[in-house]
Coordinates of C-alpha atoms and ligand atoms in Angstrom, one line a residue:
M1 CA -76.9 194.6 58.0
N2 CA -75.7 193.2 54.6
N3 CA -75.9 193.1 50.9
D4 CA -73.5 192.1 48.2
I5 CA -72.1 195.4 48.2
I6 CA -71.5 195.8 52.0
E7 CA -70.1 192.3 51.9
S8 CA -67.9 192.9 49.4
M9 CA -66.4 196.4 50.8
L10 CA -66.1 194.4 54.3
N11 CA -63.9 191.4 52.7
R12 CA -61.8 193.6 50.9
K13 CA -58.0 193.7 51.9
S14 CA -55.0 194.5 49.8
I15 CA -53.5 191.7 47.7
R16 CA -50.0 191.0 47.0
K17 CA -49.8 188.1 45.2
Y18 CA -51.5 187.5 42.0
T19 CA -52.1 184.6 39.1
E20 CA -51.0 185.6 36.0
E21 CA -54.5 185.7 34.4
M22 CA -54.9 188.7 32.2
P23 CA -58.6 190.1 33.0
S24 CA -60.6 190.4 29.7
E25 CA -60.7 193.6 27.6
E26 CA -64.2 193.9 28.8
T27 CA -63.4 193.5 32.4
I28 CA -60.7 196.6 32.3
Q29 CA -63.1 198.5 30.6
T30 CA -65.9 198.1 33.2
V31 CA -63.6 198.6 35.9
V32 CA -62.6 202.2 34.3
R33 CA -66.2 203.1 33.8
A34 CA -67.2 202.3 37.3
G35 CA -64.1 204.3 38.5
Q36 CA -65.4 207.1 36.0
Q37 CA -68.7 207.5 37.3
A38 CA -67.4 208.2 40.8
P39 CA -68.3 211.8 42.1
F40 CA -66.2 214.5 40.7
A41 CA -65.1 218.4 41.3
A42 CA -64.0 218.3 37.9
Q43 CA -62.9 215.2 36.1
L44 CA -59.1 216.3 37.5
C45 CA -57.9 212.5 37.2
S46 CA -56.8 210.5 34.5
L47 CA -55.4 206.8 34.4
L48 CA -52.2 205.2 32.5
L49 CA -52.5 201.7 32.2
T50 CA -49.5 199.1 32.0
R51 CA -50.1 195.6 31.7
G52 CA -48.1 192.7 32.2
K53 CA -44.3 192.7 32.4
G54 CA -42.7 194.5 35.2
V55 CA -46.0 195.0 37.2
P56 CA -45.2 194.2 41.3
W57 CA -46.4 191.1 42.8
G58 CA -46.8 189.3 39.2
A59 CA -50.0 191.2 38.8
P60 CA -51.5 191.8 35.2
L61 CA -52.7 195.1 35.4
M62 CA -51.0 198.5 37.1
F63 CA -53.2 201.9 36.9
T64 CA -51.1 205.1 37.4
I65 CA -53.4 207.5 38.7
C66 CA -53.2 211.2 37.7
V67 CA -54.1 214.4 38.9
D68 CA -54.6 215.6 35.5
L69 CA -55.1 219.7 35.1
H70 CA -53.4 219.6 31.6
R71 CA -56.6 217.9 30.0
M72 CA -58.8 220.8 31.7
E73 CA -56.9 223.2 30.4
V74 CA -57.0 221.8 27.1
I75 CA -60.7 222.0 27.1
M76 CA -60.5 225.7 28.8
A77 CA -58.5 227.0 26.1
K78 CA -61.0 225.6 23.3
R79 CA -63.5 227.9 25.4
N80 CA -60.9 230.6 25.3
W81 CA -60.5 230.4 29.1
K82 CA -56.9 230.2 31.3
M83 CA -56.9 228.5 34.3
V84 CA -56.5 231.2 37.3
T85 CA -57.3 229.1 40.3
N86 CA -54.1 228.6 42.5
D87 CA -52.6 225.2 42.0
L88 CA -53.0 224.3 45.6
S89 CA -56.7 224.6 45.4
M90 CA -56.8 222.7 42.0
L91 CA -54.1 220.0 43.6
F92 CA -57.0 219.5 46.5
F93 CA -59.7 219.1 43.8
G94 CA -57.5 216.7 42.0
I95 CA -56.6 214.5 44.8
Q96 CA -60.4 214.2 45.6
D97 CA -61.0 213.4 42.2
A98 CA -58.5 210.9 41.8
S99 CA -59.1 209.3 45.2
L100 CA -63.0 209.0 44.6
M101 CA -62.1 207.5 41.0
A102 CA -59.5 205.1 42.4
E103 CA -61.9 203.5 45.3
N104 CA -64.8 202.9 43.0
M105 CA -62.0 201.0 40.6
V106 CA -61.1 199.0 43.9
N107 CA -64.6 198.3 44.6
A108 CA -65.5 197.5 41.0
A109 CA -62.5 195.1 40.8
E110 CA -63.5 193.4 44.0
S111 CA -66.9 193.0 42.6
L112 CA -65.4 191.4 39.5
G113 CA -63.5 188.8 41.6
M114 CA -60.0 190.7 41.2
G115 CA -58.0 192.2 44.1
S116 CA -55.9 195.1 44.2
C117 CA -53.4 197.2 46.2
F118 CA -52.2 200.6 46.1
L119 CA -48.6 201.7 45.8
G120 CA -47.8 205.1 47.6
A121 CA -44.5 206.2 46.0
A122 CA -45.8 207.7 42.9
P123 CA -45.5 211.3 43.9
Y124 CA -41.6 210.8 45.1
I125 CA -41.2 209.1 41.7
A126 CA -43.3 211.7 39.5
D127 CA -40.3 212.6 37.6
K128 CA -39.2 209.2 36.4
I129 CA -43.2 208.3 35.9
A130 CA -43.5 211.3 33.9
K131 CA -40.5 210.3 31.8
K132 CA -41.8 206.7 31.2
Y133 CA -45.2 207.5 30.3
R134 CA -44.5 210.8 28.5
L135 CA -46.6 213.1 30.9
P136 CA -47.3 216.5 29.7
E137 CA -46.5 219.3 32.6
R138 CA -49.7 219.6 34.7
V139 CA -50.3 216.0 35.1
F140 CA -49.1 214.6 38.6
P141 CA -48.9 210.8 39.2
L142 CA -50.8 210.6 42.7
V143 CA -50.8 206.9 43.2
Q144 CA -50.4 203.5 41.3
L145 CA -53.1 200.7 41.6
V146 CA -52.1 197.3 41.2
M147 CA -54.8 194.8 40.0
G148 CA -55.4 191.4 39.1
Y149 CA -56.7 187.8 40.2
P150 CA -55.8 187.1 43.8
A151 CA -53.4 184.3 44.3
E152 CA -53.5 184.5 48.2
N153 CA -56.3 185.2 50.6
P154 CA -55.0 187.1 53.6
P155 CA -57.3 187.9 56.3
T156 CA -58.9 191.6 56.4
R157 CA -56.8 193.9 58.4
P158 CA -57.8 195.5 61.6
R159 CA -59.3 199.4 61.6
Y160 CA -59.8 201.6 64.5
P161 CA -63.0 201.1 66.9
I162 CA -66.0 202.6 65.1
N163 CA -66.0 205.2 68.4
F164 CA -62.7 206.2 67.5
S165 CA -63.6 207.2 64.0
L166 CA -67.0 208.3 64.0
F167 CA -67.7 211.6 66.5
E168 CA -71.4 212.8 66.9
D169 CA -72.1 216.5 67.0
R170 CA -68.7 217.3 68.5
Y171 CA -65.2 216.3 68.4
P172 CA -64.6 214.3 71.8
D173 CA -61.8 214.8 74.3
F174 CA -59.9 211.6 74.1
S175 CA -59.9 209.4 77.6
D176 CA -56.9 207.3 78.0
E177 CA -59.2 204.4 78.1
M178 CA -60.5 205.4 74.5
I179 CA -57.1 205.6 73.0
E180 CA -55.5 202.5 74.4
A181 CA -58.7 200.4 73.6
A182 CA -58.0 201.9 69.9
M183 CA -54.2 201.2 70.1
K184 CA -55.0 197.5 71.5
Q185 CA -57.6 196.7 68.8
M186 CA -55.0 197.8 66.0
D187 CA -51.9 196.3 67.6
E188 CA -53.5 192.8 69.0
G189 CA -55.1 192.6 65.7
Y190 CA -52.2 192.7 63.6
L191 CA -50.2 190.8 66.0
A192 CA -52.8 187.9 65.7
Q193 CA -52.4 188.0 61.9
E194 CA -48.5 187.8 62.4
Y195 CA -48.6 190.5 59.7
Y196 CA -45.1 192.3 60.4
R197 CA -43.5 189.0 61.2
K198 CA -44.8 187.3 58.4
G199 CA -43.9 190.2 55.9
K200 CA -40.5 190.7 57.9
I201 CA -41.4 194.5 58.1
K202 CA -39.8 196.6 61.0
I203 CA -39.2 200.3 60.4
R204 CA -35.5 200.7 61.4
L205 CA -34.9 203.2 64.2
E206 CA -32.7 206.4 62.8
G207 CA -32.0 208.0 66.0
A208 CA -30.6 207.3 69.2
R209 CA -33.5 205.1 70.5
P210 CA -32.7 201.6 71.2
E211 CA -34.3 198.8 69.4
T212 CA -36.7 197.1 72.4
Y213 CA -39.3 195.7 70.0
T214 CA -39.3 192.2 68.5
F215 CA -41.9 190.5 66.3
D216 CA -43.7 189.8 69.3
N217 CA -45.0 193.2 70.2
Y218 CA -44.1 195.3 67.0
S219 CA -47.2 196.2 65.7
W220 CA -49.2 198.9 63.9
T221 CA -49.0 201.7 66.1
E222 CA -45.2 201.7 66.8
H223 CA -44.9 201.0 63.0
I224 CA -47.1 204.0 61.9
S225 CA -45.4 206.1 64.7
R226 CA -42.0 205.2 62.9
K227 CA -42.9 206.4 59.7
W228 CA -44.4 209.5 60.8
G229 CA -41.8 210.1 63.5
Q230 CA -38.9 209.9 61.1
W231 CA -39.9 210.3 57.4
Y232 CA -40.6 213.2 55.2
E233 CA -39.2 216.1 57.7
S234 CA -39.1 218.5 54.7
P235 CA -41.6 219.2 52.2
D236 CA -39.1 220.0 49.6
E237 CA -38.7 216.6 47.9
L238 CA -42.3 216.8 47.3
L239 CA -42.5 220.4 46.3
T240 CA -39.8 219.7 44.1
Q241 CA -41.6 216.9 42.1
L242 CA -44.8 219.2 41.8
E243 CA -42.6 222.2 40.7
K244 CA -41.3 219.7 38.0
R245 CA -44.3 218.8 36.8
G246 CA -45.5 222.2 36.5
F247 CA -47.5 222.8 39.9
T248 CA -46.4 225.7 41.7
I249 CA -47.4 225.6 45.4
N250 CA -46.0 228.8 47.1
L251 CA -46.0 229.9 50.7
P252 CA -47.7 233.5 50.7
E253 CA -44.0 234.9 51.6
K254 CA -42.2 233.4 48.6
R255 CA -45.2 234.3 46.5
D256 CA -44.6 237.9 47.6
N257 CA -40.8 237.8 47.1
N258 CA -41.5 236.2 43.3
A259 CA -44.2 239.2 42.9
L260 CA -41.0 241.5 43.7
E261 CA -38.7 239.7 41.2
Ligands
FMN301 C1 -52.4 205.7 49.4 C2 -52.1 204.5 49.7 C3 -50.6 204.1 49.5 C4 -50.3 202.9 49.5 N1 -49.1 202.5 49.3 C5 -48.5 201.1 49.7 C6 -47.6 200.4 49.2 O1 -46.6 201.0 48.6 N2 -46.9 199.2 49.2 C7 -48.2 198.2 49.7 O2 -47.7 196.9 50.1 N3 -49.2 199.0 50.3 C8 -49.5 200.1 50.3 N4 -50.7 200.6 50.3 C9 -51.9 199.5 51.2 C10 -51.7 199.6 52.5 O3 -50.8 198.9 52.9 C11 -53.3 199.0 53.0 O4 -54.2 199.4 52.4 C12 -53.1 199.2 54.5 O5 -52.4 198.5 55.2 C13 -54.3 198.5 55.0 O6 -54.7 197.2 54.8 P1 -55.9 196.4 53.8 O7 -55.9 197.5 52.5 O8 -55.4 195.2 53.3 O9 -57.1 196.5 54.4 C14 -50.9 201.7 50.0 C15 -52.6 202.1 50.4 C16 -52.9 203.8 50.0 C17 -54.3 204.0 50.5

């Protein structure tokens, strides 16, 4: 089954090389309007746009996509309301709103002949981004989206088999065959594209494990395992960034302690 929208979505891939061509004002506005029209819980997302200089991969545009509680609170204040919903719930709603808006923008860009790529570091450098864009408190940069006309045409990247993503009526007990088939599809897919070899991408082993992988067999499942097996063990870095932005995510014990103070 196919149509223009499905085809565009199935052909999408992250673009990491761009021409210098600046999209027209109308193009930019169209992408943002398409983003705005995504479903929302409460329109808890706002965007900051940077054009040209300093955007990664020579791209003309970069959107910094923010979870924005400030704008909501400004409106509530006009109605003489204060937000009492806890920040963790608001963060969940905000991440959902921002993600849906962002992906609508990705698809809109594709349909207009552009490409895009997300940059995931924003939450970890939220304080720096906040300074640069003069973000008020209660605005948290979630992710950045680089966009422009592609100067490369990489293949679409592999995904899990559909039977490892869609479970009908109940979550399955995974058989070894099922897991191995999914891993094979990912690993052989990336190896065939020489993704890690070409990009010289290999996450360094931090512990005592000896390095036994070469670019002949280093692929996605090893790469992603090394990430979540070594990085961000403590939530403190992220909690600190959230705190600096005026978001308070407390565990119940901590909240009780605070109440006693
Ligand atoms: C939240 C998020 C953060 C990402 N961060 C980065 C990043 O920092 N650098 C990068 O090159 N790609 C980044 N990507 C792009 C992914 O690497 C890419 O989507 C994934 O490898 C699948 O490839 P595809 O988009 O070409 O299908 C990010 C994607 C998402 C959704």
